[in-house]
Amino acid sequence: MRLDKFLSNTTDLTRSLAKKAMHREEVMVDGVVVKNPATQVGSHNRVSWLGQSLALVGTRYLMLHKPAGVECSARRGLYPLAHELIELPKTERLNPVGRLDVDTTGLVLMTDDGQWSHRITSPKRRCEKVYDVKLAEPLEGEEARRAIEAFREGVLLDGEEHPTKPAELEMIDAQRARLVLIEGKYHQVKRMFAAIGNHVTDLHRSSIGPIALDAALAPGEWRHLSEDEVAAF
Ligand code: URA
């Protein structure tokens, strides 16, 4: 990798600022000042900037227990961003694998590996996402049976051309349900319950495919995925 790229990967410098830092003789490779930005370096080299040694940021995979009031987005709006909860370098490179609404809590996978992310979100893969839902209105008896049937067959959401893909609805009690989706349309869970005249008051994602939210993580906490978890997709 070129030295200017190495610096932009490991520091807050852009490549053009990295070149300027090299020109000011601030960058050393294996103890020698290097001014040529095209110099090839790798993990076997000791690279430093202003005396601080630098290590390449590798590909990262982690799970976050997203609290309410945090946005799964790349740009700051009204709310703090999911990647800002991760106290690692260069977290702006970590993208959420499928978003949750600001008020939704639960499992968010984050990575800088676009291909891995695509394997999970690609509609072709039909990856199951499990949501715990709290409803404003009780849903029981015949009405619950009709909802289960309707979700299994697919419902046409406002503004959509095609019905939703088969979804498994399980009622835990009159106002609490578990819904398993194999797709991820915008606000899908809330819109599905709106389509049957109900309203979601609380929404929590508990798993994505074979990866369940680690019960040891409090809202706002995160951990790296294990090798097995990464390999599961
Ligand atoms: N469906 C929703 O309505 N909101 C989410 O955050 C996730 C799925």
Short mmCIF file of C-alpha atoms and ligand atoms in Angstrom, two decimals:
data_model
loop_
_atom_site.label_atom_id
_atom_site.label_comp_id
_atom_site.label_asym_id
_atom_site.label_seq_id
_atom_site.Cartn_x
_atom_site.Cartn_y
_atom_site.Cartn_z
CA MET A 1 0.00 0.00 0.00
CA ARG A 2 1.18 3.54 -0.76
CA LEU A 3 2.43 5.49 2.25
CA ASP A 4 -0.10 8.34 1.79
CA LYS A 5 -2.91 5.75 1.74
CA PHE A 6 -1.47 4.04 4.83
CA LEU A 7 -1.53 7.40 6.65
CA SER A 8 -5.10 8.19 5.62
CA ASN A 9 -6.12 4.70 6.77
CA THR A 10 -4.51 5.02 10.17
CA THR A 11 -4.91 8.72 11.06
CA ASP A 12 -7.39 11.55 10.51
CA LEU A 13 -5.22 12.88 7.68
CA THR A 14 -6.58 12.92 4.15
CA ARG A 15 -4.15 11.74 1.49
CA SER A 16 -3.30 15.32 0.52
CA LEU A 17 -2.67 16.29 4.17
CA ALA A 18 -0.59 13.11 4.52
CA LYS A 19 1.58 14.25 1.60
CA LYS A 20 2.06 17.63 3.28
CA ALA A 21 3.03 15.90 6.55
CA MET A 22 5.62 13.85 4.61
CA HIS A 23 6.92 17.00 3.00
CA ARG A 24 7.36 18.49 6.50
CA GLU A 25 9.45 15.38 7.33
CA GLU A 26 6.96 14.24 10.00
CA VAL A 27 6.65 10.67 8.70
CA MET A 28 9.15 7.87 9.30
CA VAL A 29 9.28 4.33 7.97
CA ASP A 30 11.49 1.92 9.92
CA GLY A 31 13.18 4.86 11.60
CA VAL A 32 13.96 6.81 8.41
CA VAL A 33 12.19 10.00 7.26
CA VAL A 34 10.30 9.28 4.02
CA LYS A 35 8.99 12.07 1.81
CA ASN A 36 7.77 10.08 -1.20
CA PRO A 37 4.01 9.38 -0.84
CA ALA A 38 4.23 6.51 -3.36
CA THR A 39 6.59 4.51 -1.10
CA GLN A 40 5.14 1.02 -0.60
CA VAL A 41 4.56 -0.03 3.02
CA GLY A 42 2.79 -2.92 4.73
CA SER A 43 2.15 -4.34 8.19
CA HIS A 44 5.81 -5.49 8.36
CA ASN A 45 6.97 -1.82 8.35
CA ARG A 46 7.11 0.44 11.40
CA VAL A 47 5.38 3.63 10.28
CA SER A 48 5.15 6.69 12.52
CA TRP A 49 3.79 10.22 12.25
CA LEU A 50 5.11 12.89 14.65
CA GLY A 51 6.69 10.08 16.66
CA GLN A 52 3.40 8.19 17.11
CA SER A 53 3.49 4.69 15.65
CA LEU A 54 0.59 3.70 13.41
CA ALA A 55 -1.14 0.36 12.83
CA LEU A 56 -3.49 -0.45 9.95
CA VAL A 57 -7.15 -0.68 10.82
CA GLY A 58 -8.27 -4.14 9.64
CA THR A 59 -11.77 -5.26 8.70
CA ARG A 60 -14.06 -5.14 11.70
CA TYR A 61 -17.30 -6.88 12.60
CA LEU A 62 -19.28 -6.08 15.72
CA MET A 63 -22.69 -6.11 17.33
CA LEU A 64 -24.24 -3.12 19.06
CA HIS A 65 -27.17 -3.11 21.46
CA LYS A 66 -28.74 0.01 19.99
CA PRO A 67 -30.55 2.15 22.53
CA ALA A 68 -33.51 4.38 21.61
CA GLY A 69 -32.53 7.90 20.52
CA VAL A 70 -29.61 6.79 18.35
CA GLU A 71 -29.64 6.93 14.56
CA CYS A 72 -28.34 4.27 12.14
CA SER A 73 -27.05 6.74 9.60
CA ALA A 74 -23.76 8.03 8.23
CA ARG A 75 -24.60 11.73 8.72
CA ARG A 76 -25.35 13.50 11.95
CA GLY A 77 -28.87 14.92 12.20
CA LEU A 78 -30.79 15.42 15.43
CA TYR A 79 -29.51 12.29 17.16
CA PRO A 80 -26.16 10.71 17.99
CA LEU A 81 -25.06 8.11 15.44
CA ALA A 82 -24.64 4.39 16.08
CA HIS A 83 -20.94 4.42 15.16
CA GLU A 84 -20.32 7.20 17.71
CA LEU A 85 -21.07 4.67 20.48
CA ILE A 86 -18.10 2.53 19.42
CA GLU A 87 -14.89 3.70 21.06
CA LEU A 88 -12.51 2.47 18.34
CA PRO A 89 -10.49 4.44 15.77
CA LYS A 90 -12.13 5.37 12.47
CA THR A 91 -15.62 4.22 13.45
CA GLU A 92 -17.17 6.37 10.72
CA ARG A 93 -16.14 3.50 8.43
CA LEU A 94 -18.38 1.08 10.31
CA ASN A 95 -21.75 0.88 8.57
CA PRO A 96 -24.86 -0.61 10.11
CA VAL A 97 -25.97 -3.81 8.36
CA GLY A 98 -29.61 -2.82 7.88
CA ARG A 99 -30.98 0.12 9.81
CA LEU A 100 -33.24 0.45 12.81
CA ASP A 101 -35.49 3.46 13.41
CA VAL A 102 -34.37 6.02 16.01
CA ASP A 103 -36.90 4.70 18.53
CA THR A 104 -36.20 0.98 17.83
CA THR A 105 -33.79 -0.82 20.15
CA GLY A 106 -31.77 -4.01 19.81
CA LEU A 107 -29.33 -5.79 17.57
CA VAL A 108 -27.38 -3.82 14.98
CA LEU A 109 -24.47 -5.49 13.21
CA MET A 110 -21.76 -3.10 12.08
CA THR A 111 -18.87 -3.60 9.69
CA ASP A 112 -16.60 -2.01 7.13
CA ASP A 113 -16.85 -5.16 4.98
CA GLY A 114 -19.36 -4.26 2.26
CA GLN A 115 -19.54 -7.77 0.80
CA TRP A 116 -20.33 -9.36 4.16
CA SER A 117 -22.98 -6.72 4.75
CA HIS A 118 -24.50 -7.39 1.33
CA ARG A 119 -24.71 -11.12 2.06
CA ILE A 120 -26.97 -10.31 5.03
CA THR A 121 -29.11 -7.58 3.47
CA SER A 122 -29.49 -8.99 -0.05
CA PRO A 123 -33.20 -9.84 -0.53
CA LYS A 124 -32.16 -13.05 -2.33
CA ARG A 125 -30.67 -14.44 0.88
CA ARG A 126 -33.97 -14.12 2.79
CA CYS A 127 -32.08 -13.64 6.05
CA GLU A 128 -34.47 -13.85 9.04
CA LYS A 129 -34.72 -10.88 11.38
CA VAL A 130 -36.63 -11.36 14.63
CA TYR A 131 -38.50 -8.42 16.19
CA ASP A 132 -40.16 -8.19 19.60
CA VAL A 133 -43.18 -5.95 19.27
CA LYS A 134 -45.43 -4.19 21.76
CA LEU A 135 -48.82 -3.12 20.45
CA ALA A 136 -51.09 -0.23 21.43
CA GLU A 137 -54.26 -2.29 20.98
CA PRO A 138 -54.88 -5.87 22.11
CA LEU A 139 -54.76 -8.40 19.28
CA GLU A 140 -56.45 -11.66 20.28
CA GLY A 141 -58.80 -14.44 19.27
CA GLU A 142 -60.12 -14.39 15.72
CA GLU A 143 -58.47 -11.03 15.01
CA ALA A 144 -55.05 -12.45 15.97
CA ARG A 145 -55.63 -15.54 13.82
CA ARG A 146 -56.49 -13.29 10.85
CA ALA A 147 -53.36 -11.19 11.43
CA ILE A 148 -51.16 -14.32 11.55
CA GLU A 149 -52.71 -15.52 8.30
CA ALA A 150 -52.46 -12.10 6.62
CA PHE A 151 -48.77 -11.69 7.56
CA ARG A 152 -48.03 -15.22 6.34
CA GLU A 153 -49.66 -14.48 2.99
CA GLY A 154 -48.25 -10.94 2.68
CA VAL A 155 -49.87 -7.54 3.14
CA LEU A 156 -49.83 -4.64 0.71
CA LEU A 157 -48.28 -1.67 2.48
CA ASP A 158 -49.13 1.94 1.66
CA GLY A 159 -47.15 3.13 -1.34
CA GLU A 160 -45.82 -0.36 -2.26
CA GLU A 161 -46.46 -2.28 -5.48
CA HIS A 162 -45.85 -5.74 -4.08
CA PRO A 163 -47.12 -7.40 -0.91
CA THR A 164 -44.69 -8.19 1.89
CA LYS A 165 -42.93 -11.56 1.79
CA PRO A 166 -44.26 -14.28 4.12
CA ALA A 167 -43.70 -13.27 7.75
CA GLU A 168 -44.21 -15.37 10.89
CA LEU A 169 -46.24 -13.68 13.61
CA GLU A 170 -46.43 -15.24 17.04
CA MET A 171 -48.57 -13.66 19.77
CA ILE A 172 -46.88 -13.83 23.19
CA ASP A 173 -49.89 -12.24 24.87
CA ALA A 174 -52.63 -9.84 23.74
CA GLN A 175 -50.24 -6.91 23.26
CA ARG A 176 -46.86 -8.55 22.78
CA ALA A 177 -45.76 -10.35 19.63
CA ARG A 178 -42.72 -11.78 17.89
CA LEU A 179 -42.43 -11.14 14.18
CA VAL A 180 -39.93 -12.83 11.86
CA LEU A 181 -39.21 -10.99 8.59
CA ILE A 182 -37.09 -12.08 5.63
CA GLU A 183 -36.92 -8.63 4.06
CA GLY A 184 -36.36 -5.07 5.27
CA LYS A 185 -38.70 -2.49 3.81
CA TYR A 186 -38.71 1.01 5.30
CA HIS A 187 -40.49 0.99 8.71
CA GLN A 188 -41.74 -2.47 7.76
CA VAL A 189 -42.88 -3.77 11.15
CA LYS A 190 -44.71 -0.57 12.05
CA ARG A 191 -46.35 -0.38 8.62
CA MET A 192 -47.46 -4.02 8.74
CA PHE A 193 -49.26 -3.52 12.04
CA ALA A 194 -50.67 -0.19 10.79
CA ALA A 195 -52.07 -2.12 7.80
CA ILE A 196 -54.17 -4.22 10.18
CA GLY A 197 -55.33 -1.21 12.19
CA ASN A 198 -52.93 -1.47 15.13
CA HIS A 199 -49.94 0.59 16.28
CA VAL A 200 -46.45 -0.44 17.42
CA THR A 201 -45.46 1.29 20.66
CA ASP A 202 -42.15 -0.55 21.28
CA LEU A 203 -39.91 -2.35 18.83
CA HIS A 204 -36.76 -4.36 19.55
CA ARG A 205 -34.68 -6.52 17.19
CA SER A 206 -33.42 -9.62 18.95
CA SER A 207 -31.65 -11.49 16.15
CA ILE A 208 -30.39 -11.43 12.58
CA GLY A 209 -29.99 -14.86 10.99
CA PRO A 210 -28.04 -17.05 13.42
CA ILE A 211 -26.73 -14.08 15.45
CA ALA A 212 -28.74 -13.17 18.56
CA LEU A 213 -28.23 -10.01 20.58
CA ASP A 214 -25.82 -10.88 23.41
CA ALA A 215 -27.80 -10.70 26.66
CA ALA A 216 -24.65 -9.42 28.41
CA LEU A 217 -24.76 -6.18 26.39
CA ALA A 218 -26.70 -3.34 28.01
CA PRO A 219 -28.25 -0.72 25.69
CA GLY A 220 -25.39 1.30 24.18
CA GLU A 221 -22.81 -1.48 24.65
CA TRP A 222 -21.12 -3.41 21.86
CA ARG A 223 -18.68 -6.27 21.29
CA HIS A 224 -16.66 -7.70 18.45
CA LEU A 225 -18.23 -10.70 16.69
CA SER A 226 -16.51 -14.03 17.15
CA GLU A 227 -14.92 -15.74 14.14
CA ASP A 228 -17.83 -18.22 14.11
CA GLU A 229 -20.38 -15.41 14.05
CA VAL A 230 -18.60 -13.69 11.15
CA ALA A 231 -18.34 -16.99 9.27
CA ALA A 232 -22.05 -17.70 9.78
CA PHE A 233 -22.85 -15.40 6.84
N1 URA B 1 -39.35 -2.20 11.13
C1 URA B 1 -39.67 -0.97 11.62
O1 URA B 1 -40.79 -0.50 11.48
N2 URA B 1 -38.70 -0.29 12.26
C2 URA B 1 -37.46 -0.76 12.47
O2 URA B 1 -36.63 -0.09 13.09
C3 URA B 1 -37.15 -2.05 11.97
C4 URA B 1 -38.12 -2.74 11.30
#
